[in-house]
Short mmCIF file of C-alpha atoms in Angstrom, two decimals:
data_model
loop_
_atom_site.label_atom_id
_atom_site.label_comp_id
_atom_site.label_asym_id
_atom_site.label_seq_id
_atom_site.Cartn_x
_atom_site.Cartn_y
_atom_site.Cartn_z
CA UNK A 1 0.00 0.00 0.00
CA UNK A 2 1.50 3.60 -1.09
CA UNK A 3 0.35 6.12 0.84
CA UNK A 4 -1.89 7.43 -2.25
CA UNK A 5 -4.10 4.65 -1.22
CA UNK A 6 -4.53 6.46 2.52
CA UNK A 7 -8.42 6.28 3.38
CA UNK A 8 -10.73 9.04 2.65
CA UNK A 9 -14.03 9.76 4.40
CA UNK A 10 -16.07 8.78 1.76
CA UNK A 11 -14.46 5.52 0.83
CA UNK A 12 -16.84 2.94 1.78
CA UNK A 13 -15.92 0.66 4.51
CA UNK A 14 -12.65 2.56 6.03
CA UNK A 15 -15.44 4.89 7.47
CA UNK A 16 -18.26 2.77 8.65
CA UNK A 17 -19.73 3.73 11.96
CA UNK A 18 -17.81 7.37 12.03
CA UNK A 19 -21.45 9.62 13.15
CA UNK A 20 -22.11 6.77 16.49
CA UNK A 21 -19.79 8.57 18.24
CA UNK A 22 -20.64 11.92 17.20
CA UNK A 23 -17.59 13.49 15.37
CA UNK A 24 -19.38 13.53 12.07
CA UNK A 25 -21.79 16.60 12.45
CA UNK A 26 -19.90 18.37 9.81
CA UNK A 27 -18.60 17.57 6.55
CA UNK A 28 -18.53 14.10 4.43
CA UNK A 29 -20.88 12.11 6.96
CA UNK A 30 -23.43 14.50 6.93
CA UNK A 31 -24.33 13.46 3.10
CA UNK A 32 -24.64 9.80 4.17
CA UNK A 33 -22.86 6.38 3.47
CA UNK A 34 -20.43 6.89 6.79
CA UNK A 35 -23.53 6.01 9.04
CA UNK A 36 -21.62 2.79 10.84
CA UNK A 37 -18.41 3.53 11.29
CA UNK A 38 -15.90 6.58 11.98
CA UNK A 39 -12.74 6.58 9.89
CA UNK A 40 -9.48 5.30 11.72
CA UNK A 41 -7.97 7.18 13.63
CA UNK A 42 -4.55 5.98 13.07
CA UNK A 43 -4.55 6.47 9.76
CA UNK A 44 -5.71 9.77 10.05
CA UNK A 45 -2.56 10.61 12.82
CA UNK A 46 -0.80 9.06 9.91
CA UNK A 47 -1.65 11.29 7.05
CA UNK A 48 -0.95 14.08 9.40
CA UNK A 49 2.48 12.96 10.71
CA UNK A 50 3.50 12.37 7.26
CA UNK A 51 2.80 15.74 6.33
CA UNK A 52 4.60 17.65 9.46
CA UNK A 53 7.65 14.94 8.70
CA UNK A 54 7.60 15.91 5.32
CA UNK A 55 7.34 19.48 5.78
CA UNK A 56 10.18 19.79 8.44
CA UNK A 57 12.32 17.51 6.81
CA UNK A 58 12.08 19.78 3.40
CA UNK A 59 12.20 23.10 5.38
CA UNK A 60 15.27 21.94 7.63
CA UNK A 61 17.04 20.80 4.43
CA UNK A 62 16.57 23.98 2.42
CA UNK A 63 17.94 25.86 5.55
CA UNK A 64 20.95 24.41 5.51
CA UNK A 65 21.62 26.00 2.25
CA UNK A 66 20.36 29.16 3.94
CA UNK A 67 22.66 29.44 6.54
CA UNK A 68 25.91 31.43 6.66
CA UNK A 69 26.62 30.21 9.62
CA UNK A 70 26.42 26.28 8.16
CA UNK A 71 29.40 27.38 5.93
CA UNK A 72 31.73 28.92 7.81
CA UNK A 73 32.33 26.77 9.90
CA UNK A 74 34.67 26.98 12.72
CA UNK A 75 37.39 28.61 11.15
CA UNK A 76 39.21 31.74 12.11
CA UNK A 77 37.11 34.00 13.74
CA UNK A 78 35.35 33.16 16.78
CA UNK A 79 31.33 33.45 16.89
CA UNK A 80 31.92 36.37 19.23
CA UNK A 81 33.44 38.71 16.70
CA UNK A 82 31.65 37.72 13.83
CA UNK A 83 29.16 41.30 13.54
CA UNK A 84 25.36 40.34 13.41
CA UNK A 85 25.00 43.25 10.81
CA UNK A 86 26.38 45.97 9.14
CA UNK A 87 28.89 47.36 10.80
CA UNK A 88 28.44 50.69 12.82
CA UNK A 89 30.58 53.80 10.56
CA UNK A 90 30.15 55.97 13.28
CA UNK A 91 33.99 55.60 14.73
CA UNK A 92 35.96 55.48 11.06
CA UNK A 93 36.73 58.46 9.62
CA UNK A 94 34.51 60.28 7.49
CA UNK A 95 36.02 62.26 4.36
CA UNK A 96 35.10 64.93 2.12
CA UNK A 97 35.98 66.17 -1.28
CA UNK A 98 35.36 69.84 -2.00
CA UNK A 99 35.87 71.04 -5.30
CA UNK A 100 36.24 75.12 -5.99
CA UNK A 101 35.23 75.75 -9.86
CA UNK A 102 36.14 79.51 -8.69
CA UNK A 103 40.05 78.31 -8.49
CA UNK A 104 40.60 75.96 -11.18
CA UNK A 105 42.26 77.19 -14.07
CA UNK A 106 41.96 74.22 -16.38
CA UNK A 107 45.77 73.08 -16.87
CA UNK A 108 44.97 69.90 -16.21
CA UNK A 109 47.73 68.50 -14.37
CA UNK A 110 45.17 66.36 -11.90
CA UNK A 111 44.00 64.11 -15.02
CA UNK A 112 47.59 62.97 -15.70
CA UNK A 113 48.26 62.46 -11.89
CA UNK A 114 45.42 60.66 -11.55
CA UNK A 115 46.23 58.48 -14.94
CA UNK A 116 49.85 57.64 -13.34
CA UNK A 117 48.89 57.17 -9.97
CA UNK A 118 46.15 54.53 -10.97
CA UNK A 119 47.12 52.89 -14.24
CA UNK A 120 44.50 54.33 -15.92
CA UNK A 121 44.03 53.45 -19.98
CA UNK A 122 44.28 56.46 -22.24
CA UNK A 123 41.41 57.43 -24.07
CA UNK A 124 39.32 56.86 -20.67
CA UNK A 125 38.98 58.83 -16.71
CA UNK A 126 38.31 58.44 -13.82
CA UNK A 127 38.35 61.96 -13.47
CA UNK A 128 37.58 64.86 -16.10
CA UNK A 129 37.43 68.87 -16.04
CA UNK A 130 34.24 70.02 -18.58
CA UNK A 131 34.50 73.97 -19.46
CA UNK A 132 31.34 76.29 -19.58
CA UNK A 133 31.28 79.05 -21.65
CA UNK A 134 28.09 81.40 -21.79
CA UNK A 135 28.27 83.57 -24.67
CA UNK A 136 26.71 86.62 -24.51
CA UNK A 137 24.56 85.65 -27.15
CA UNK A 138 23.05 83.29 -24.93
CA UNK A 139 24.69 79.98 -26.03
CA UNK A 140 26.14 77.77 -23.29
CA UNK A 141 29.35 75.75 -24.74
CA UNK A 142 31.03 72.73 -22.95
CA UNK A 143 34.23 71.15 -23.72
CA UNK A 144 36.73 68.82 -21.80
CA UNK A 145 40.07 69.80 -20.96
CA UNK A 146 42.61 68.46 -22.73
CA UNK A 147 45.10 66.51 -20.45
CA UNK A 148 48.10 68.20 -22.01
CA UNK A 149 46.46 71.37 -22.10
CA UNK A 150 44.55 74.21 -24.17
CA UNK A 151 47.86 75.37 -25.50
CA UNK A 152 49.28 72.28 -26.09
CA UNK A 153 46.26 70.91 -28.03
CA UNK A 154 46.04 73.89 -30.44
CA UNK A 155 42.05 73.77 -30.29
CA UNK A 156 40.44 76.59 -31.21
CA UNK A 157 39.25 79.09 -28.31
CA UNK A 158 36.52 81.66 -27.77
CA UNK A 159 37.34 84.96 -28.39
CA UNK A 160 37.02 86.70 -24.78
CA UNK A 161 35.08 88.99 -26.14
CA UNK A 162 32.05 87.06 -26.87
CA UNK A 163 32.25 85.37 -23.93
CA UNK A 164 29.87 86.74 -20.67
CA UNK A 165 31.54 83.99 -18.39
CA UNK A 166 33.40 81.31 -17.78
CA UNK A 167 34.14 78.27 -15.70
CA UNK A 168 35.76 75.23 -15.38
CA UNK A 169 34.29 72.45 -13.31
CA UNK A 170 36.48 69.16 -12.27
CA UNK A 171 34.40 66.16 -11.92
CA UNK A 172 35.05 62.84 -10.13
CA UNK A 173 33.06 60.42 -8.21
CA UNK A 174 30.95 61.74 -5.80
CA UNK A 175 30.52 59.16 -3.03
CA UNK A 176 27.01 58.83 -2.72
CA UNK A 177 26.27 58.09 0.47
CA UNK A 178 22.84 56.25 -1.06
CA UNK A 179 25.11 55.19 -4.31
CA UNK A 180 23.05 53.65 -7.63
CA UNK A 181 26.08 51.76 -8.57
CA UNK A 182 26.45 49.74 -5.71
CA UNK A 183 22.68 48.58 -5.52
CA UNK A 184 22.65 46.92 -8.62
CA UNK A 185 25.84 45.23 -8.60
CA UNK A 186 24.80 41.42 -9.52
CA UNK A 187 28.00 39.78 -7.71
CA UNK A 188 28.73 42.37 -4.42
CA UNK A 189 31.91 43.67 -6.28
CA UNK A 190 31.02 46.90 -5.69
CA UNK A 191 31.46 48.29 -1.81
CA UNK A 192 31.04 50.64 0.04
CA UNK A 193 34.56 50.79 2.50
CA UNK A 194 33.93 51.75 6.22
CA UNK A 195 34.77 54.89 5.35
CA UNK A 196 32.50 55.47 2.78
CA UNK A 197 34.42 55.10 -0.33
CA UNK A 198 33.25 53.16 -2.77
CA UNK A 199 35.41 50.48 -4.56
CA UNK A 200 35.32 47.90 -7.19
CA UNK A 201 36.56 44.47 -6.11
CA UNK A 202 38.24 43.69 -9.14
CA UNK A 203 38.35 40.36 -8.54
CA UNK A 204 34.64 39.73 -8.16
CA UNK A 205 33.76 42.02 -10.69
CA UNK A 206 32.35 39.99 -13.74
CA UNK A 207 32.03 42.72 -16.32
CA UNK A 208 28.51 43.16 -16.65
CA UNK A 209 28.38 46.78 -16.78
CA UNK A 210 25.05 47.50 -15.03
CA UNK A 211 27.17 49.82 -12.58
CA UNK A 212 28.41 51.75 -15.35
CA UNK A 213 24.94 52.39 -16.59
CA UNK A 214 23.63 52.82 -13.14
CA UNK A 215 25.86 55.99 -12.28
CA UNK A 216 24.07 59.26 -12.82
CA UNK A 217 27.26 61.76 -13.19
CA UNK A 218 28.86 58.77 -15.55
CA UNK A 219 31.59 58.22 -13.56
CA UNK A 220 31.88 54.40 -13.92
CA UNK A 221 33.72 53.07 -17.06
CA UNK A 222 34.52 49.28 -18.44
CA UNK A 223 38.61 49.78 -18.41
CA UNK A 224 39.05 47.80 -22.06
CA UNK A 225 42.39 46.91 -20.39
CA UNK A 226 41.10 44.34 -17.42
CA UNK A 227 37.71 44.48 -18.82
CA UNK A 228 36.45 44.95 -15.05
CA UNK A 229 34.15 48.10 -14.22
CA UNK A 230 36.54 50.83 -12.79
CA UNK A 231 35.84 54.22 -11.13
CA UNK A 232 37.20 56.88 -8.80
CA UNK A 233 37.82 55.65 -5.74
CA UNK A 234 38.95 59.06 -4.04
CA UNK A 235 42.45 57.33 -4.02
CA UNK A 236 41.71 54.77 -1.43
CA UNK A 237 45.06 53.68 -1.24
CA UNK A 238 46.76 56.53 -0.68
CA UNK A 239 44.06 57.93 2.03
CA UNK A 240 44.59 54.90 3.71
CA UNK A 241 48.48 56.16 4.26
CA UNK A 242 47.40 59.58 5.38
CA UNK A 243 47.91 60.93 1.85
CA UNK A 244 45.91 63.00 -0.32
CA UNK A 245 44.48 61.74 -3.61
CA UNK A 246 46.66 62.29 -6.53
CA UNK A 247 44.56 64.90 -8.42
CA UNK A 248 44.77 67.28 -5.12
CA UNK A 249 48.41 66.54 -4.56
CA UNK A 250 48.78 67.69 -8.08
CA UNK A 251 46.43 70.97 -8.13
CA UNK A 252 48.40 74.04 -8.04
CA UNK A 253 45.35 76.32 -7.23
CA UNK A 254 44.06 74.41 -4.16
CA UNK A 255 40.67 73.65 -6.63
CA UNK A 256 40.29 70.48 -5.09
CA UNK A 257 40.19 70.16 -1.39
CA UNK A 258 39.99 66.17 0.59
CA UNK A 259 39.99 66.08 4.31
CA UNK A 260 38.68 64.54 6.88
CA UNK A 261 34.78 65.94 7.73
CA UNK A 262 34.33 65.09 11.12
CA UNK A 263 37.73 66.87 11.89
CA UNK A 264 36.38 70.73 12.47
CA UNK A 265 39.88 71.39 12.19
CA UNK A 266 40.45 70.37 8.76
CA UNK A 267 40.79 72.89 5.54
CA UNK A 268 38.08 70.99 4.02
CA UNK A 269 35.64 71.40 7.26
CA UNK A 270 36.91 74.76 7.26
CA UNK A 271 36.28 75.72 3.73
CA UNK A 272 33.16 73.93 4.13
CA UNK A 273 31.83 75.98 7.09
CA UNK A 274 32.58 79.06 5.23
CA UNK A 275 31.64 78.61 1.94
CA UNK A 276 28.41 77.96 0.18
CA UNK A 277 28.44 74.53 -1.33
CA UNK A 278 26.28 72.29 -3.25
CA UNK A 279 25.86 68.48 -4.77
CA UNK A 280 24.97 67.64 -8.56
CA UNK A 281 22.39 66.54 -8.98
CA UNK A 282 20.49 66.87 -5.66
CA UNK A 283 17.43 66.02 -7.29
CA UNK A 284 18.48 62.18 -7.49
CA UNK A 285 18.66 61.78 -3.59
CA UNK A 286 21.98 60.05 -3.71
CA UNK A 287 23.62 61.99 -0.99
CA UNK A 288 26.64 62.43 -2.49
CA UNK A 289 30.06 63.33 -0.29
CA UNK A 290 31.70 65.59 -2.83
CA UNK A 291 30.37 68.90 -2.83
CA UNK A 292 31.23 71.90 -5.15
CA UNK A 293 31.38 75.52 -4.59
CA UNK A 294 29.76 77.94 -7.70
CA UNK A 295 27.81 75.43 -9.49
CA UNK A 296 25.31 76.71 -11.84
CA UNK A 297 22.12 75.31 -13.22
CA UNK A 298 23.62 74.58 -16.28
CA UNK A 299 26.34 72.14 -14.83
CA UNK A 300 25.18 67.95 -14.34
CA UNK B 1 -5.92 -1.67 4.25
CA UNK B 2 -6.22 1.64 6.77
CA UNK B 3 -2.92 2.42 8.06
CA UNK B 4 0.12 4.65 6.50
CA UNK B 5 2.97 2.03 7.50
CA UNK B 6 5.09 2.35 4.12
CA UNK B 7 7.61 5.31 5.87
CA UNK B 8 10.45 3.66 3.21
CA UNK B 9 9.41 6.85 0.73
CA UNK B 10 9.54 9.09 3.70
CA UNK B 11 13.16 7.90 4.16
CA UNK B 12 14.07 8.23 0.42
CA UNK B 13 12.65 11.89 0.52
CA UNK B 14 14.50 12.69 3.48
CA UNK B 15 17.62 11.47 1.92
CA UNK B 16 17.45 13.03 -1.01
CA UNK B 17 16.87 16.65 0.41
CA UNK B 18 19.61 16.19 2.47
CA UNK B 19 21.59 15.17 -0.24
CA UNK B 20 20.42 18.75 -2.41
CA UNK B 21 21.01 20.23 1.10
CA UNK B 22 24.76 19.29 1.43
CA UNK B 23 25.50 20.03 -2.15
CA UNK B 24 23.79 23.15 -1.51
CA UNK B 25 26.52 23.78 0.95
CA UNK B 26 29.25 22.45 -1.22
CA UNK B 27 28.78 24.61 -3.77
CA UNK B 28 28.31 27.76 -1.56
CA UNK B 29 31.72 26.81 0.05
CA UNK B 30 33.21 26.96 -2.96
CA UNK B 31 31.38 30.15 -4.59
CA UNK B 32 31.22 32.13 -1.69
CA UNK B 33 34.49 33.44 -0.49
CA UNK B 34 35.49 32.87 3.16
CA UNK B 35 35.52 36.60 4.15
CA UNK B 36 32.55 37.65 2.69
CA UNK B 37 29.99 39.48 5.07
CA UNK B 38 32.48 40.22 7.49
CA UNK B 39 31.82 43.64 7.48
CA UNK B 40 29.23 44.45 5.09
CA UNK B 41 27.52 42.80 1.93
CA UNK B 42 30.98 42.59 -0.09
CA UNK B 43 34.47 40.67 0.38
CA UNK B 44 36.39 41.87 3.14
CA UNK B 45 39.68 41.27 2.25
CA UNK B 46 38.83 43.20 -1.16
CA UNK B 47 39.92 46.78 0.88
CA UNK B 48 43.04 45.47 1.78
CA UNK B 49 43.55 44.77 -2.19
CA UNK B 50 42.74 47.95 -3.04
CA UNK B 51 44.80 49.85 -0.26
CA UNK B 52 47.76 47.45 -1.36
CA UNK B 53 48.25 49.68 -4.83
CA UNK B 54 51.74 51.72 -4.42
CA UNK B 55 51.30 55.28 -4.20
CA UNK B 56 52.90 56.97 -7.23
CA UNK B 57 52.23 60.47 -7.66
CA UNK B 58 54.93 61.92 -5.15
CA UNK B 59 54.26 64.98 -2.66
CA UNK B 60 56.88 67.48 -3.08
CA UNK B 61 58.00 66.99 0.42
CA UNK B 62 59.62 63.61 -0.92
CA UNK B 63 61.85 65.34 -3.49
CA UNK B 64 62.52 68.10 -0.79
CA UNK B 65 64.22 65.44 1.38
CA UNK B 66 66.93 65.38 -1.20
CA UNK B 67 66.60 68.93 -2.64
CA UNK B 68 66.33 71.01 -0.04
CA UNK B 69 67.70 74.02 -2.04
CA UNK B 70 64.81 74.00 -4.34
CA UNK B 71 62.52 73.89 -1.38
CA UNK B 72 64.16 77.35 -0.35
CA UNK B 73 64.39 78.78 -3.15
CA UNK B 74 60.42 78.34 -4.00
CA UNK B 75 59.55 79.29 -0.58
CA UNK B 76 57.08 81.83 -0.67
CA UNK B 77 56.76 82.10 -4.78
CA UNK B 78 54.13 81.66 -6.67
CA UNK B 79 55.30 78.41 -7.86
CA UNK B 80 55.61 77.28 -4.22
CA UNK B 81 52.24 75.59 -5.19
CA UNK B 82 53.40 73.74 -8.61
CA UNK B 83 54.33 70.35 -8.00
CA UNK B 84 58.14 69.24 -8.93
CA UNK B 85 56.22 66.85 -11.21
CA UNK B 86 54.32 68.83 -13.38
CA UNK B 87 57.35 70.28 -14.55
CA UNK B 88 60.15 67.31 -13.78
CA UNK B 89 57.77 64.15 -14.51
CA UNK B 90 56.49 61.70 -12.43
CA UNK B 91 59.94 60.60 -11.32
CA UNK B 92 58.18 57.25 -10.33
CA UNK B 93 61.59 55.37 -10.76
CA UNK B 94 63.91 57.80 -9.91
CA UNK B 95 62.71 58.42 -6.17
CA UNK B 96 62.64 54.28 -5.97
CA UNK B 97 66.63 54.21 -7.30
CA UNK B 98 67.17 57.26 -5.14
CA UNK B 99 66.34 55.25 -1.98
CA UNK B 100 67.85 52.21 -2.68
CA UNK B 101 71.06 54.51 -2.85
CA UNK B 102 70.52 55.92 0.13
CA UNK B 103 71.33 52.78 1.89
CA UNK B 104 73.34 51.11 -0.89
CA UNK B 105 76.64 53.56 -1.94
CA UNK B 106 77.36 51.66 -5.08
CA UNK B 107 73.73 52.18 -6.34
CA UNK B 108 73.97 55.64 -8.77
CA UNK B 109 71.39 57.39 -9.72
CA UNK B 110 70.77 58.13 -13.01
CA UNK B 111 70.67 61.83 -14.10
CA UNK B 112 67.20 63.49 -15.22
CA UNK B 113 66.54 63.42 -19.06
CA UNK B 114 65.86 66.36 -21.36
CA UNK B 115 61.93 66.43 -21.59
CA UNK B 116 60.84 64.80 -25.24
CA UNK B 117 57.58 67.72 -25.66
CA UNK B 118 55.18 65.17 -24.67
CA UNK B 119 53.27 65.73 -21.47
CA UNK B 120 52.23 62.33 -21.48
CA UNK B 121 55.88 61.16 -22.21
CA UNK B 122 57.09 58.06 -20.43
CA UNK B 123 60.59 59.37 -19.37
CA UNK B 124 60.34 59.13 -15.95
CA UNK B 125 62.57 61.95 -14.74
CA UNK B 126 63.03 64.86 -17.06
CA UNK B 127 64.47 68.72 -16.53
CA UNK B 128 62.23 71.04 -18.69
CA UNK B 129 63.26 74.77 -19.54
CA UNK B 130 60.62 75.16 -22.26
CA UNK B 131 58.19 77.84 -23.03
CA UNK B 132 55.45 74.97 -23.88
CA UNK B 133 55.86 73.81 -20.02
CA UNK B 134 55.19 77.68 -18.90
CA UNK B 135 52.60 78.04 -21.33
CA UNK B 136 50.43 74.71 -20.52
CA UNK B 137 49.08 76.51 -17.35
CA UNK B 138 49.94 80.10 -17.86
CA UNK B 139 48.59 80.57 -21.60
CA UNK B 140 45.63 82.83 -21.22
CA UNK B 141 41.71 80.63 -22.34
CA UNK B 142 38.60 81.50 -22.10
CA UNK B 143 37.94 80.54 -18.26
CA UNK B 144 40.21 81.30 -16.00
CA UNK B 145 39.89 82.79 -13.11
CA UNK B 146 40.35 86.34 -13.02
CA UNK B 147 43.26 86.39 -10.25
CA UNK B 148 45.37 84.32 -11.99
CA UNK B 149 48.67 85.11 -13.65
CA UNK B 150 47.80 83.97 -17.22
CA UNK B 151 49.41 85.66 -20.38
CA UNK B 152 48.40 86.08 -24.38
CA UNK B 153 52.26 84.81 -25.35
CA UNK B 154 52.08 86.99 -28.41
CA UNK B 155 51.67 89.89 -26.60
CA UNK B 156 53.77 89.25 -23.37
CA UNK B 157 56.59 88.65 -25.82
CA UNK B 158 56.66 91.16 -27.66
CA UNK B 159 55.67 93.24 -24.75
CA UNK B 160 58.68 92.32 -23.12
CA UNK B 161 60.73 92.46 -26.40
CA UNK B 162 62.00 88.92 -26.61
CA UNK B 163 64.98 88.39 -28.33
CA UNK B 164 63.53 84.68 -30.05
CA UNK B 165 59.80 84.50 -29.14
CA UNK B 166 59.63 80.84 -30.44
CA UNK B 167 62.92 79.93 -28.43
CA UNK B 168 62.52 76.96 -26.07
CA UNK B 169 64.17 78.99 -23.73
CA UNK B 170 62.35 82.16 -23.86
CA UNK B 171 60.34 82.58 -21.02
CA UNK B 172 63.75 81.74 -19.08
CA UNK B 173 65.64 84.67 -20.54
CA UNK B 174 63.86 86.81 -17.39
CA UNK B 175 62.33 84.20 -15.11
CA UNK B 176 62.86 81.85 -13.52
CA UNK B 177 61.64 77.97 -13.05
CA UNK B 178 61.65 77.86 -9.33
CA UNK B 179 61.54 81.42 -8.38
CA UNK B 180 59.52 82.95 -10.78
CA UNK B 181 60.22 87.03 -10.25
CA UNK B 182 61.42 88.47 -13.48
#
């Protein structure tokens, strides 16, 4: 017998004499047939262990699986230190990047810092400097700096004369503090430090590019050297040694400004408290860290 | 035939979820690596990969510690705030030589090359006294800021009455690199 055959209550014989002792008010007896005899009650116990066995058995199996705590086993770190969540930021530093569009001049020495200091392809950035020129006719213009240079490059300029104002405004990654990027990472390459930097994991990273489409200010590339997403990671390793990023080490004009932000004594606290600053692209709620002083509408 | 006796079935099930169970765990093991979620949704170990990466772009202070004189005679110029490699290159290899000779005598440094033109050129270590180095910052565009000391060259030159306005040298005919006052 398979338990397919177990007894229903309106199977003939396996429930004669079910209503004599009054448990059949309700339900199949009532429409006749089970007037001798009640079903079994062991086979009904039966049907119903088999189902709780069942049921915990394939639960408690698929938990396994479930459990982090399964696979790590007992290896290095004790239970105790293991963290039940996401770690608390409050005691790691918290840094800052202010950028002053009112001091940079637009020789771009940062972009070829930054390209030595992180092995950076040419023909792609991790960081850039765009140019906005408002004509007094009304046009707005934007071009990229050239990394060796306006002179160097022999582009044609603007005649000052036609030109109301001026600016040029650095851009790098901004640090969001709620960062697209890292949600939609597929394979938890992308992270957000401690100190709330965000990296790549190269070695996770699969390629996939959704990051690169996911960052609003375009900051995110697919280096065609390592074919692994790559970005601006403020420098990580060279804040990690006290140091500043390479593009501020390398800006003459004191345009870009990293510090610490929970240090009031720090220029960048100090600029900060000072200054009037803003965020691109406020709009998009993605709290970023950098912040920019004279920002117009016109720059994204 | 009442009773629900045959528990072999219940035996095979149970077996073969634990079975999908432990491979379940195998493969995590293997997929998953060890340090991940230690302290966050990512690999932990990953920040200490990243940190590893040298740092390349020097401070000034580390050529200072050998050329103090320059340090002097920039102090309070207006090129106190140009780094030594915007104008001497990256000098990624040359500061590595220099402190391997600093504890090794026999190990000599090799001298700086004359710059090629190209300010992405791969010479590590170069000494520039061309008017295209002065000119990549200094050369007035559209954008500036209005405090800072940029020049039309056409004009400044002949301003100034240069003797060869398309000279390498010209700009150094009345300033200099490091102290800039003409």
């Amino acid at each position: 017998m398979s338990f397919f055959d177990l007894p229903i209550v309106t199977s003939g014989p396996a429930v004669s004499g079910a209503c004599a002792s009054g448990g059949c008010a309700t339900g199949g007896c009532a429409s006749g047939g089970c007037s001798t005899a009640r079903p079994d009650l062991k086979s009904e116990t039966s049907r119903r262990d088999f189902l709780k066995t069942a049921t915990t058995l394939t639960l408690g199996a698929m938990s396994l699986t479930l459990l982090p705590g399964a696979m790590a086993g007992d290896d290095a770190v004790p239970p105790a230190s293991k963290p039940s969540g996401f770690p608390s930021h409050a005691k790691k530093p918290m840094y800052g990047f202010l950028i002053d569009t009112t001091k940079c001049t637009g020789a771009g020495k940062c972009l070829t810092a930054c390209r030595v200091e992180n092995g950076v392809p040419e023909g792609q950035a991790r960081t850039w400097v765009e140019r906005y020129v408002h004509f007094k006719d009304g046009r707005v213009e934007v071009d990229l700096v050239p990394e060796i240079g306006y002179a160097a490059s022999g582009e044609p300029q603007p005649a000052a004369e036609d030109v109301l104002r001026a600016y040029f405004v650095p851009k790098l990654c901004n640090q969001c503090v709620d960062a697209p990027c890292n949600q939609v990472c597929p394979v938890h390459a992308s992270i957000k430090s401690p100190e709330g930097i965000e990296l790549v994991d190269t070695d996770r990273c699969i390629g996939c590019g959704y990051c690169v489409q996911a960052c609003p200010y375009g900051i995110r590339y697919m280096n065609h050297e390592t074919n692994v997403a790559d970005k601006c990671n403020w420098c990580y390793h060279r804040v990690m040694r006290n140091e500043q990023p390479a593009c501020v080490e390398a800006c003459p004009t004191g345009a870009r400004v990293f510090g610490r932000i929970d240090d009031p004594d720090s220029e960048i606290s100090k600029r900060l408290a000072t200054l009037p600053t803003s965020v691109l692209k406020q709009h998009l709620g993605t709290l970023p860290l950098t912040r920019y002083v004279g920002l117009t509408d016109e720059v994204t | 035939m009442t009773s629900f006796n045959d528990t072999r079935h219940l035996w095979a099930l149970g077996a073969f979820l634990a079975a999908v169970g432990l491979v379940g765990m195998v493969v995590r093991r293997e997929l998953v690596p060890d340090d991940f979620g230690r302290q966050g949704p990512y690999r932990a170990s990953a920040l200490a990969d990243v940190a590893a990466r040298p740092s390349l772009f020097q401070a000034d202070a580390t050529c200072h510690a050998c050329h103090a004189s320059v340090e002097h005679e920039r102090a309070g110029k207006p090129h106190e705030a140009v780094r030594c490699a915007h104008c001497h290159g990256h000098a990624v290899e040359h500061v590595a030589m220099a402190r391997k000779a600093a504890e090794d005598s026999s190990i000599a440094v090799p001298p700086a090359a004359e710059w090629d033109g190209d300010f992405l050129t791969k010479i590590d270590l170069y000494v520039t006294k061309d008017r295209a180095t002065c000119l990549s910052c200094h050369q007035a565009v559209v954008g500036m800021p209005a405090d800072f000391k940029k020049i039309d060259v056409a004009v400044h030159l002949e301003e100034q009455g240069a003797s060869e306005p398309l000279a390498k040298d010209t700009c150094f005919e009345c300033h200099g690199g490091h102290d800039t006052a003409p």
